[in-house]
């Protein structure tokens, strides 16, 4: 068995405040690099590193980590086989799939999301660590955000004063995490000429679920989506959304004419915008600097759409880290359009939709399963 346990100074109990991570990868180089990055964070600790999925499954109950970084391709037991076994032993385990940038691994990673993985991350090759800084930043941020609810649950509440009544003590102990407060603005009563969607962490699952109810919408207006994703992954995502919606879905292509009846996804690694091309609307792609630490980013799509359709827009901001889409959403509202955000309870990470809600630009903040119906109502002219 190839497993390196954490130092004895880090107890197996999860009563501490640090996030406990298990690193599972058959490359000793990758395990070492990821472990060093994690140990450099003051709120994280490597509980164990394993060479195979089988090692991880055999050790998961004893190590009791909060999160697992799980490689896809490993000997003895690969990541996709280990995933359901790990989740069966620890239901609230946060699993982040790590894979190289290939179409096959992109397909496996998206399948893993449907099996209960929280997210995925494309890892640098062990013999070519270009882009390692970006990978490190993304990995650390995903661990921190995806385990936030676990950490909140186990951090003890501060004690009440001795004079507190028993009933108050009980209420204090049972008090749930308070959702963020925000205010909604009235809908602008203009029918959209295009539907724009932005998403990040948790987005592939949310987009696939939403797409199933979007078929009538797609027939009326073009749907343009920016999901924070690397190359290859967006190719597979487009296929999944196409199957779920039963409508043509594809990565956007430079100069492509935008038409109702179609879904366009920003290609991984490229910003996607829209612009006028004669009497038509066409897609424009570029590999310029990251915006909001992302490429593709949501804001370029949102802002460019205003130049084309003015305020006749409906923007939807789904689950994701950060605040991408908030600035563009603010401009859409100022132009006379509307913004809907996914609610906190159904978001994997309430960063992007939360930023939009707390900025006061949303006319609705809804559970994922209600967003599709609301979009259909708005496209029919019903703003109630």
XYZ file of C-alpha atoms in Angstrom, residues 38-185:
148
model
C -1.803 22.970 0.716
C 0.590 22.975 3.667
C 1.552 26.557 2.809
C -2.022 27.655 3.572
C -2.640 28.426 7.227
C -6.197 27.062 7.151
C -5.386 23.741 5.449
C -3.481 20.553 6.217
C -2.647 17.428 4.199
C -4.174 14.565 6.167
C -2.807 11.911 3.790
C -1.509 11.380 0.262
C -2.359 8.186 -1.640
C -1.079 6.646 -4.859
C -4.282 4.906 -5.947
C -8.022 5.153 -5.568
C -7.984 1.842 -3.706
C -5.612 3.279 -1.080
C -7.965 6.223 -0.630
C -11.078 4.046 -0.241
C -9.333 1.839 2.323
C -8.149 4.829 4.359
C -11.020 7.314 4.063
C -12.802 6.393 7.308
C -9.644 6.458 9.398
C -8.231 9.653 7.893
C -11.640 11.391 7.828
C -10.711 14.286 5.494
C -12.967 17.179 4.572
C -11.925 17.073 0.921
C -10.185 14.747 -1.532
C -8.199 15.812 -4.597
C -8.822 12.767 -6.777
C -6.845 11.949 -9.919
C -8.714 10.225 -12.742
C -6.077 7.893 -14.196
C -4.416 5.629 -11.577
C -3.421 1.963 -11.263
C -5.423 -0.570 -9.190
C -8.469 1.698 -9.007
C -9.052 4.853 -11.052
C -10.770 7.981 -9.817
C -14.172 7.428 -11.408
C -14.378 3.984 -9.781
C -13.215 5.266 -6.407
C -15.565 8.268 -6.346
C -18.856 6.539 -5.436
C -17.065 4.286 -2.934
C -15.571 7.309 -1.169
C -18.911 9.117 -1.059
C -20.636 6.000 0.256
C -18.258 6.009 3.234
C -18.478 9.775 3.855
C -21.587 11.472 2.484
C -20.484 15.069 2.979
C -17.021 14.533 1.506
C -15.954 17.232 -0.976
C -14.316 15.548 -3.973
C -12.458 17.589 -6.576
C -11.523 15.592 -9.660
C -8.091 16.354 -11.153
C -7.313 15.496 -14.751
C -5.169 16.417 -17.723
C -6.645 18.431 -20.581
C -7.967 15.738 -22.921
C -11.435 15.194 -24.363
C -11.594 11.791 -22.685
C -10.736 13.168 -19.265
C -13.101 16.098 -19.757
C -15.913 13.623 -20.403
C -14.954 11.600 -17.329
C -14.742 14.741 -15.185
C -18.237 15.850 -16.174
C -19.527 12.344 -15.556
C -17.949 12.517 -12.095
C -19.995 15.640 -11.345
C -23.187 13.690 -12.036
C -21.936 10.996 -9.614
C -21.449 13.440 -6.754
C -18.061 15.103 -7.248
C -18.168 18.735 -6.146
C -15.927 20.070 -8.896
C -13.003 19.352 -11.227
C -9.677 20.979 -11.951
C -7.298 20.480 -14.904
C -3.870 19.661 -13.514
C -0.454 20.465 -15.000
C 1.541 17.558 -16.372
C 4.217 16.273 -13.977
C 6.878 16.834 -16.634
C 5.570 20.250 -17.689
C 4.482 22.585 -14.897
C 3.679 25.621 -17.009
C 0.590 27.311 -15.651
C 1.244 25.885 -12.191
C 0.601 29.231 -10.490
C -2.867 29.413 -12.015
C -3.540 25.803 -11.031
C -2.385 26.457 -7.480
C -4.588 29.544 -7.070
C -7.618 27.779 -8.512
C -7.119 24.637 -6.429
C -6.710 26.483 -3.130
C -9.716 28.701 -3.794
C -11.901 25.738 -4.744
C -10.935 23.811 -1.615
C -11.666 26.834 0.559
C -15.029 27.662 -1.009
C -16.303 24.117 -1.432
C -15.585 23.191 2.181
C -16.888 26.457 3.646
C -20.203 24.975 4.757
C -18.473 22.030 6.434
C -16.168 24.375 8.315
C -19.066 26.584 9.412
C -20.950 23.571 10.754
C -18.125 22.376 12.957
C -16.885 25.698 14.338
C -18.442 25.962 17.827
C -20.634 28.934 18.597
C -19.319 31.349 21.238
C -20.750 30.573 24.698
C -23.657 32.552 26.043
C -23.491 34.426 29.309
C -24.144 32.215 32.373
C -27.413 34.045 32.973
C -28.877 32.912 29.663
C -32.114 30.996 29.992
C -32.146 27.313 28.900
C -34.526 28.083 26.052
C -32.199 30.804 24.752
C -29.241 28.439 25.056
C -31.063 25.798 23.026
C -32.038 28.323 20.369
C -28.458 29.581 20.187
C -27.074 26.078 19.730
C -29.606 25.215 17.025
C -29.427 28.505 15.129
C -28.851 27.815 11.410
C -26.416 29.721 9.240
C -28.174 32.969 8.375
C -28.552 33.565 4.631
C -27.252 36.833 3.256
C -29.712 39.705 3.015
C -30.432 41.479 -0.247
C -33.164 43.515 -1.921
C -34.827 42.929 -5.286
C -35.578 45.511 -7.943
